[in-house]
Short mmCIF file of C-alpha atoms and ligand atoms in Angstrom, two decimals:
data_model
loop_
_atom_site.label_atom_id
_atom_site.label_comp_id
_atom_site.label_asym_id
_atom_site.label_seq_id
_atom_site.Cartn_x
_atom_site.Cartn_y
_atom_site.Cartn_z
CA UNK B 1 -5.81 -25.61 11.43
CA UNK B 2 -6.04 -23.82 7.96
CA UNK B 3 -6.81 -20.10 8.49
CA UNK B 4 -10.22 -18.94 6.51
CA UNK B 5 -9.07 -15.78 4.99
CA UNK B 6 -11.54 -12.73 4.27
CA UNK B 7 -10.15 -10.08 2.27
CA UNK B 8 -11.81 -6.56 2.06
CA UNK B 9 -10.30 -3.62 -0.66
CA UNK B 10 -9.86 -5.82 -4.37
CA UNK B 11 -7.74 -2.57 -5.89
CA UNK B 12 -4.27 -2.49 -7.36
CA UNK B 13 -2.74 -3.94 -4.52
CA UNK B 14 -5.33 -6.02 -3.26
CA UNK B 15 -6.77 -8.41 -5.96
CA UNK B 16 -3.60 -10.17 -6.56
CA UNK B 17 -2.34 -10.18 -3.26
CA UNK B 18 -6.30 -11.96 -2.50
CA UNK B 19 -5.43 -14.29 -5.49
CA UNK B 20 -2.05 -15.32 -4.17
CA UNK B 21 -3.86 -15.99 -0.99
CA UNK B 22 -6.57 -18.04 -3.05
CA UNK B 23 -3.78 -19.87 -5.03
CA UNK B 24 -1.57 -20.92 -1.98
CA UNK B 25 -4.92 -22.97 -1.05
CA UNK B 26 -6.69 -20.86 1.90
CA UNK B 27 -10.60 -20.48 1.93
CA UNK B 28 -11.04 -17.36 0.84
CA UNK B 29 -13.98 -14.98 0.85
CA UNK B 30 -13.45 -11.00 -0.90
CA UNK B 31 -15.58 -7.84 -0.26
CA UNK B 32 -15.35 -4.93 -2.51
CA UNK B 33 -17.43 -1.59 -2.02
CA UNK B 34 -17.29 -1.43 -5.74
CA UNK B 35 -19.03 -4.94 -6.09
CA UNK B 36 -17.46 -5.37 -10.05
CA UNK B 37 -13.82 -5.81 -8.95
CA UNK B 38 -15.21 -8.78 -6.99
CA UNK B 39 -16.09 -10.52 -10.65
CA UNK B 40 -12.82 -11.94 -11.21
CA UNK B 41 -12.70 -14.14 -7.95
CA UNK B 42 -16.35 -14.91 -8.25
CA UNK B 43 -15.28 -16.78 -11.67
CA UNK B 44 -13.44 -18.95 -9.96
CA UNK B 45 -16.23 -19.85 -7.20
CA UNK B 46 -14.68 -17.69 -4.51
CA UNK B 47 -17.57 -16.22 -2.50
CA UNK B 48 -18.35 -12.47 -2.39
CA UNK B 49 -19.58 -11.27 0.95
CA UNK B 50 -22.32 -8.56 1.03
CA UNK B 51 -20.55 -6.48 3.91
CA UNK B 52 -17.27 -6.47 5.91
CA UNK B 53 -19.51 -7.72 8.80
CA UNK B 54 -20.56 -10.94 6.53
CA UNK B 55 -16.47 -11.38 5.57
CA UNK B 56 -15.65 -11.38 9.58
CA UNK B 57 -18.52 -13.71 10.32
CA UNK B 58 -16.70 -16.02 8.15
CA UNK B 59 -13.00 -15.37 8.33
CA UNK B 60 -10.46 -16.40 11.06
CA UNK B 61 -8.26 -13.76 9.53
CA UNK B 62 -9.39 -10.46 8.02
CA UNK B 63 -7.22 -8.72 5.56
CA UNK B 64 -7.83 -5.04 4.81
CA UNK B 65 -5.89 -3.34 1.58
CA UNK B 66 -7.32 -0.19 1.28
CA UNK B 67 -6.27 3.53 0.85
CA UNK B 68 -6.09 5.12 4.13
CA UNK B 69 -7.09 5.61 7.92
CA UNK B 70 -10.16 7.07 7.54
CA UNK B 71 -11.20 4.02 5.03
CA UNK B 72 -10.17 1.36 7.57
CA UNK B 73 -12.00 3.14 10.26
CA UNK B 74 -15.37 3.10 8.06
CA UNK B 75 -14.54 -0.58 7.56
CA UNK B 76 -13.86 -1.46 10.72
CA UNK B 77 -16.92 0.52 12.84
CA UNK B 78 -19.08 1.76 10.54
CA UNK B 79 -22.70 0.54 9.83
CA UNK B 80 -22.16 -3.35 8.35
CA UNK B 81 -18.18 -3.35 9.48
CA UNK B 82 -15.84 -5.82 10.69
CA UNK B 83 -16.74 -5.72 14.43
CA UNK B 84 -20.38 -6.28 13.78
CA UNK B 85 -19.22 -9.92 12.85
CA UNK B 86 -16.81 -10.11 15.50
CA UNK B 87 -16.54 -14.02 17.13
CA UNK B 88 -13.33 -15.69 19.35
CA UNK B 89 -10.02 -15.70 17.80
CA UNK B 90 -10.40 -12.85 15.04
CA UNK B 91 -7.84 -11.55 13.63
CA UNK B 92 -7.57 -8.13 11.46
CA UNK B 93 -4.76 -7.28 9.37
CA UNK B 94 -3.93 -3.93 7.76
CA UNK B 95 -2.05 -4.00 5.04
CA UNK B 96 -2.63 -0.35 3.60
CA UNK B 97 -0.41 2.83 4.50
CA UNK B 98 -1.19 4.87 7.14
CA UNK B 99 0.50 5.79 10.38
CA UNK B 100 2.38 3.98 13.69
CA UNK B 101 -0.75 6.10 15.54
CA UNK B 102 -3.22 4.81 13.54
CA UNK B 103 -2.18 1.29 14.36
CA UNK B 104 -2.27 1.90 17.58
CA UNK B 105 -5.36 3.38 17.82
CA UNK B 106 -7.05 0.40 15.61
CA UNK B 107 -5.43 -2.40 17.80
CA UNK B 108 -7.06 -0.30 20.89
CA UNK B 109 -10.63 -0.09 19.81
CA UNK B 110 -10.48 -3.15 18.51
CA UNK B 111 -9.05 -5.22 21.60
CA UNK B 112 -12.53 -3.35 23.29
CA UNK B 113 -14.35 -6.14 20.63
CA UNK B 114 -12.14 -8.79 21.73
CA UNK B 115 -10.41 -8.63 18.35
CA UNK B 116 -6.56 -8.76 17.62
CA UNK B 117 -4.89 -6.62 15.65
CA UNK B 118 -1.96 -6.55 13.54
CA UNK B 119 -0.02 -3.31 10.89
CA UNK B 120 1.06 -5.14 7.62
CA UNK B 121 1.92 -2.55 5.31
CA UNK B 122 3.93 -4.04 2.41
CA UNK B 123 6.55 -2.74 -0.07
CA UNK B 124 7.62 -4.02 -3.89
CA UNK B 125 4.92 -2.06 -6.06
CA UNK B 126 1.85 -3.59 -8.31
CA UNK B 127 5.03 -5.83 -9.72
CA UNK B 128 5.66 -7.73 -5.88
CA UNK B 129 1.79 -7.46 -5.83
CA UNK B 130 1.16 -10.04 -8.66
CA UNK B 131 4.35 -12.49 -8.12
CA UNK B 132 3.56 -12.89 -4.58
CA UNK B 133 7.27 -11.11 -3.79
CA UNK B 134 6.09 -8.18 -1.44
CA UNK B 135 8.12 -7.33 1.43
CA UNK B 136 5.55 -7.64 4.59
CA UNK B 137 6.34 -5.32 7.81
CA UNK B 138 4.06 -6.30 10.84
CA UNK B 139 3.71 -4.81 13.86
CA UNK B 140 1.80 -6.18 16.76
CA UNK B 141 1.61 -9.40 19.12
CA UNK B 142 4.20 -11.58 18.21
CA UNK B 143 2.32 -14.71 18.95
CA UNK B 144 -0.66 -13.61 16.63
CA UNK B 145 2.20 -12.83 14.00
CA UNK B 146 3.16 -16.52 14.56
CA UNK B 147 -0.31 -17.59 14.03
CA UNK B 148 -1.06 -15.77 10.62
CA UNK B 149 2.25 -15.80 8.74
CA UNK B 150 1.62 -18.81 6.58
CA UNK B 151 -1.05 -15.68 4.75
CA UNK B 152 1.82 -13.24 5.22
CA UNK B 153 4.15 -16.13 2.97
CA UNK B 154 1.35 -16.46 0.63
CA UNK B 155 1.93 -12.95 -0.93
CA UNK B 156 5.25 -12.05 0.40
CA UNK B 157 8.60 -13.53 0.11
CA UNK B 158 10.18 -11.18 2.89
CA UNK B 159 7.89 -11.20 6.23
CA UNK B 160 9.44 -9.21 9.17
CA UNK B 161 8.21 -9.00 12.40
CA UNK B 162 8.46 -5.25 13.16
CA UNK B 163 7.56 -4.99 16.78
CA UNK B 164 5.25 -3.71 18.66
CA UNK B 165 1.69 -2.86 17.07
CA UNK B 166 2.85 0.34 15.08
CA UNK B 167 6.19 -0.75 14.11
CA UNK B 168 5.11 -1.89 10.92
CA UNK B 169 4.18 1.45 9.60
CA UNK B 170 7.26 3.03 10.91
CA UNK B 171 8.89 0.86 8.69
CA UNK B 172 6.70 1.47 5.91
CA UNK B 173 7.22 5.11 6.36
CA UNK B 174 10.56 5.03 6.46
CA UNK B 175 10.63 3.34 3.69
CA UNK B 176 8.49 5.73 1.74
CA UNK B 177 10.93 8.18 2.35
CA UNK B 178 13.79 6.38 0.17
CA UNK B 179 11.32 5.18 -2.58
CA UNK B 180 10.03 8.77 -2.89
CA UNK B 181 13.33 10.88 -3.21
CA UNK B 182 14.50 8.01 -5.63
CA UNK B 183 11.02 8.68 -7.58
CA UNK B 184 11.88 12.59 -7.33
CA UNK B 185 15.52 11.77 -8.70
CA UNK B 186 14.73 9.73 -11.47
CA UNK B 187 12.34 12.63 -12.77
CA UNK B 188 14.63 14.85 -12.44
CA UNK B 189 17.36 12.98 -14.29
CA UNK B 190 15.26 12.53 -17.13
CA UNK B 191 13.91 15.71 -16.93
CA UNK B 192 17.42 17.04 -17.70
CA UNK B 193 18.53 14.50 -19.78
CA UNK B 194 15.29 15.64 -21.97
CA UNK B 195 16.33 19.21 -21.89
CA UNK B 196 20.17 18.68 -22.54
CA UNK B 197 19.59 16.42 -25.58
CA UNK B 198 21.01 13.19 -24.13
CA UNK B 199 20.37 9.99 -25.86
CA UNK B 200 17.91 8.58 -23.68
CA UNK B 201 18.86 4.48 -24.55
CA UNK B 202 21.91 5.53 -23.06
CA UNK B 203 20.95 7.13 -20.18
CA UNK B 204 18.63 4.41 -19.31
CA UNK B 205 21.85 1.45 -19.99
CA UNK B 206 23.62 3.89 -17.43
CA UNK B 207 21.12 3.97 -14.97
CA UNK B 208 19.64 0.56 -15.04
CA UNK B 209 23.34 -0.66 -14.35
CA UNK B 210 25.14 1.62 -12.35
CA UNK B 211 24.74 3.09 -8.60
CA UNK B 212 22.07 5.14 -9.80
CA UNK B 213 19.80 1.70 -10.10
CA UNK B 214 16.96 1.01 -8.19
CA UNK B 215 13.86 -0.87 -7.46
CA UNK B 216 12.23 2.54 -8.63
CA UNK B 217 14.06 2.72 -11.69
CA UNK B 218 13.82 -0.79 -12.60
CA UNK B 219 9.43 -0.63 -12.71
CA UNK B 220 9.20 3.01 -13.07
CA UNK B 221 12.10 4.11 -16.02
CA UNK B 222 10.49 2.03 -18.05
CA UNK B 223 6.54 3.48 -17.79
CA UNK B 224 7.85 7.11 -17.88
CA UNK B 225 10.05 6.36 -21.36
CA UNK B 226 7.02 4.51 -22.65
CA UNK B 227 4.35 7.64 -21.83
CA UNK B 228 2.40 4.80 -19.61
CA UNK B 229 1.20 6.91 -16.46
CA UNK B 230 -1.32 4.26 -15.17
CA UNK B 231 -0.59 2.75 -11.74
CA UNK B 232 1.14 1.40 -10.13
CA UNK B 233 1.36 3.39 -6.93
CA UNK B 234 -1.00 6.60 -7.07
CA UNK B 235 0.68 9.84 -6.61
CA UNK B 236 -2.58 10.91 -4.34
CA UNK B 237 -1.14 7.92 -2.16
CA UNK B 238 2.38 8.69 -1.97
CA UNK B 239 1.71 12.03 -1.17
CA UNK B 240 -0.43 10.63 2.02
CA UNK B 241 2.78 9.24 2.92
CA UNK B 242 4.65 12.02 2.42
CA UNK B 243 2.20 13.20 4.61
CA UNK B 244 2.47 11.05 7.07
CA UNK B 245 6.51 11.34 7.52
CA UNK B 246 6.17 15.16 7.99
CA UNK B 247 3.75 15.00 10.49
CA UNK B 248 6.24 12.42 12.17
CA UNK B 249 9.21 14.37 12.07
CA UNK B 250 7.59 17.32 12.93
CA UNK B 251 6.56 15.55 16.50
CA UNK B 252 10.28 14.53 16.34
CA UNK B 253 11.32 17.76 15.67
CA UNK B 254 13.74 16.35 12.95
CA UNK B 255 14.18 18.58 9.76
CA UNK B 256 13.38 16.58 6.63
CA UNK B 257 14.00 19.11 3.96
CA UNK B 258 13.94 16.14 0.64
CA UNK B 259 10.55 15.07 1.89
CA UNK B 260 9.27 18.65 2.48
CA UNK B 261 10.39 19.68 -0.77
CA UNK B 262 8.36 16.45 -2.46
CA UNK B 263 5.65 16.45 -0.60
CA UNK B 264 5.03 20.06 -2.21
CA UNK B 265 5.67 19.03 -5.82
CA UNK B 266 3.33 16.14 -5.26
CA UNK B 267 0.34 18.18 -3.85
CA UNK B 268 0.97 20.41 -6.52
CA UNK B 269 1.06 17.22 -8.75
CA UNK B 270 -2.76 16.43 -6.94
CA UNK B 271 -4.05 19.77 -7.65
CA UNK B 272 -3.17 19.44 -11.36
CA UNK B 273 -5.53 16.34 -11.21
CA UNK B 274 -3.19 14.17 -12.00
CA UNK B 275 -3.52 12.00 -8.68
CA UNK B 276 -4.84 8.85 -9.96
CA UNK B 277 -1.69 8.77 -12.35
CA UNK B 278 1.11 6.56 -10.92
CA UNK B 279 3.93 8.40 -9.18
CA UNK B 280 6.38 8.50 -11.75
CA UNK B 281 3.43 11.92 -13.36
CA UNK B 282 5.74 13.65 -11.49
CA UNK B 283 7.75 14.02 -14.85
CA UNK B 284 4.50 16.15 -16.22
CA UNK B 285 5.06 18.75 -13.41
CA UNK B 286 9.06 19.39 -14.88
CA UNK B 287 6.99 19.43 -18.47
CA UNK B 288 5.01 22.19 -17.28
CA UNK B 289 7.90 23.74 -15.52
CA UNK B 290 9.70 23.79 -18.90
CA UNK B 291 7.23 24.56 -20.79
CA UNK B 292 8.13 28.12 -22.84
CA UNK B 293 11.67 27.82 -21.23
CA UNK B 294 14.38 29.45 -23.23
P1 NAP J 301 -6.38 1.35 -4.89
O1 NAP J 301 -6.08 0.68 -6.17
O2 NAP J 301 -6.89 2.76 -4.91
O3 NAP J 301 -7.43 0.43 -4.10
C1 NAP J 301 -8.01 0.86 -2.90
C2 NAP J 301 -9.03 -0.15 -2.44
O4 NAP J 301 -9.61 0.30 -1.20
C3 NAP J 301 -10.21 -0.33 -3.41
O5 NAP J 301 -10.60 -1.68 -3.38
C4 NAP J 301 -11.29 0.57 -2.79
O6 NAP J 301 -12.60 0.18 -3.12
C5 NAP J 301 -11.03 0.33 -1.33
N1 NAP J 301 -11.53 1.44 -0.49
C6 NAP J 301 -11.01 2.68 -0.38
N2 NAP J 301 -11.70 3.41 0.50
C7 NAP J 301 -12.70 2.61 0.95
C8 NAP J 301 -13.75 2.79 1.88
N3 NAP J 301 -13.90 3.95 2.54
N4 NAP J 301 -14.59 1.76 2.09
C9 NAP J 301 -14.42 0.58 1.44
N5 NAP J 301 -13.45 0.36 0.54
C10 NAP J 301 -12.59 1.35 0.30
O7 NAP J 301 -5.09 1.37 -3.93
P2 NAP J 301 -3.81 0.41 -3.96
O8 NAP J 301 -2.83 0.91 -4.93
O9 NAP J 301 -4.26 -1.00 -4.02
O10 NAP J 301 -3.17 0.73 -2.51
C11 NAP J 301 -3.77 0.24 -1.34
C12 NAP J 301 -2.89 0.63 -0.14
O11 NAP J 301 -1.58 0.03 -0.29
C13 NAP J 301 -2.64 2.12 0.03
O12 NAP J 301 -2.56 2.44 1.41
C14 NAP J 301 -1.29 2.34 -0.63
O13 NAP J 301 -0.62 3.48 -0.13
C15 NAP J 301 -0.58 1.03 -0.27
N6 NAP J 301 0.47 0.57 -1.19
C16 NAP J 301 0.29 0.67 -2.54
C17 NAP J 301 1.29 0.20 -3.39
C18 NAP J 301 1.15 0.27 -4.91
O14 NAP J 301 2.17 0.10 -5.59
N7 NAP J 301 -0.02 0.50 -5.45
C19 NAP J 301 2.46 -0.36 -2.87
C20 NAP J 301 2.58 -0.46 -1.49
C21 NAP J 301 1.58 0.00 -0.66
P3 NAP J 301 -13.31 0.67 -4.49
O15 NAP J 301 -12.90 -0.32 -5.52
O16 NAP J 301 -14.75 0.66 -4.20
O17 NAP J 301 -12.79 2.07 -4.77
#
């Protein structure tokens, strides 16, 4: 049986990972709060739903990309939201960042609806977004994993079952860790490289070849060097991250002194205003460090 796919949160992430699902040949209907992001799949005769409730009424599978807990919780049980159009055999998926609690706590109210649930965060950037290459971490049933990773293979190219419901997001978070002290690196590199004079088409040959390379430096050198600070990945959303993996080790009682230490520049980055700029605006806060420096 070929899964109907609804898809709820069009943004950076979402729209192409809902047109990947659209082009690998599922029926596919969106929801956007802001209704104009819907335009694009509308072209192309995909319907728009009214309300999440309308996109679970119709769905077998519903997909959720949006920012954070909160969000999915307004989706989810709010007035017009997911388990008003609950029926047998629905299935949501979270695919934003948020927390192995969360998940938890989503899969729980949901199972009171009779609804499955699974934690899908992915990884590989706006870039993995578009050529359907994200890496997919899921966390929940394994047999409902089984059941919807033909949609996982539409927008991914590495799917791994995680684990239990939560496991996803551990992974994600985890993960966030290593992509955000590489993001904090890079700045800082070119931060000095600015201040010492270096020539800058050699510092990027040395980076984007040696073991300083990285996913990060591969998409992100490359914006920063070219003054392009749109996103990508929002600084406001890495630093919910950042967030989230304090608040985790703190339970753990595990010192994480690289992610304390970033998770202040990048709420000092968010009270600048600069939190809709992609991560790689961390390079304005050095700026302003520098700025009037002897
Ligand atoms: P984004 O561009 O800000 O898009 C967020 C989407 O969520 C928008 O469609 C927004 O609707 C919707 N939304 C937010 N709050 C909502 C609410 N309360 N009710 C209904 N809709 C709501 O974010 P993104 O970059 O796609 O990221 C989405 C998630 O993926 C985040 O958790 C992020 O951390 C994670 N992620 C991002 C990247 C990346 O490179 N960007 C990579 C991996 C993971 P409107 O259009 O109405 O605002």
């Amino acid at each position: 049986m070929v899964l109907r796919v609804g898809f709820i949160g069009l943004g950076t992430m979402g729209a192409p990972m809902a047109m990947n699902i659209f082009k690998a040949g599922f029926p596919l209907i969106v929801y956007n709060r802001t209704r104009s992001k819907t335009e694009q799949f509308s072209r192309l005769g995909v319907p728009v739903a009214s309300s999440p409730k309308e996109v679970a009424e119709k769905s077998d599978v519903v997909v959720c990309m949006l920012v954070d807990a909160p969000d999915l919780m307004q989706v989810l049980f709010g007035q017009g939201g997911v388990v008003e159009g609950r029926h047998d055999g629905l299935v949501v998926v979270d695919m934003s960042t948020n927390s192995p609690d969360h998940a938890v706590e989503f899969s729980e109210r949901l199972s009171k609806f009779g609804i499955e649930f699974l934690d899908a965060p992915v990884t590989g950037g706006d870039k993995g977004a578009r050529e359907g290459t994200l890496t997919i971490m899921v966390g929940g049933r394994h047999e409902v994993f089984e059941r919807v990773k033909p949609v996982f293979e539409a927008m991914g190219k590495v799917i791994i079952y995680a684990g239990d419901v939560g496991s996803g997001q551990l992974l994600k978070l985890i993960n966030q860790v290593v992509v955000g002290l590489n993001t904090l690196a890079m700045v800082e590199a070119l931060a000095l490289a600015k201040r010492a004079g270096a020539d800058i088409n050699k510092v990027q040959q040395v980076l984007m070849s040696g073991m300083g390379n990285s996913e990060v430096i591969r998409q992100l050198m490359p914006r920063v060097l070219s003054g392009d600070f749109k996103p990508g990945f929002k600084s406001s959303h890495l630093r919910k991250d950042l967030k989230y993996v304090v608040d985790l080790a703190t339970r753990l009682n595990m010192p994480m002194p690289g992610v304390g230490v970033l998770l202040q520049l990048y709420n000092a980055l968010v009270a600048l205003g600069l939190g809709e700029e992609g991560t790689h605006a961390l390079v304005k806060l050095y700026d302003l460090l520098m700025q009037g420096g002897a």
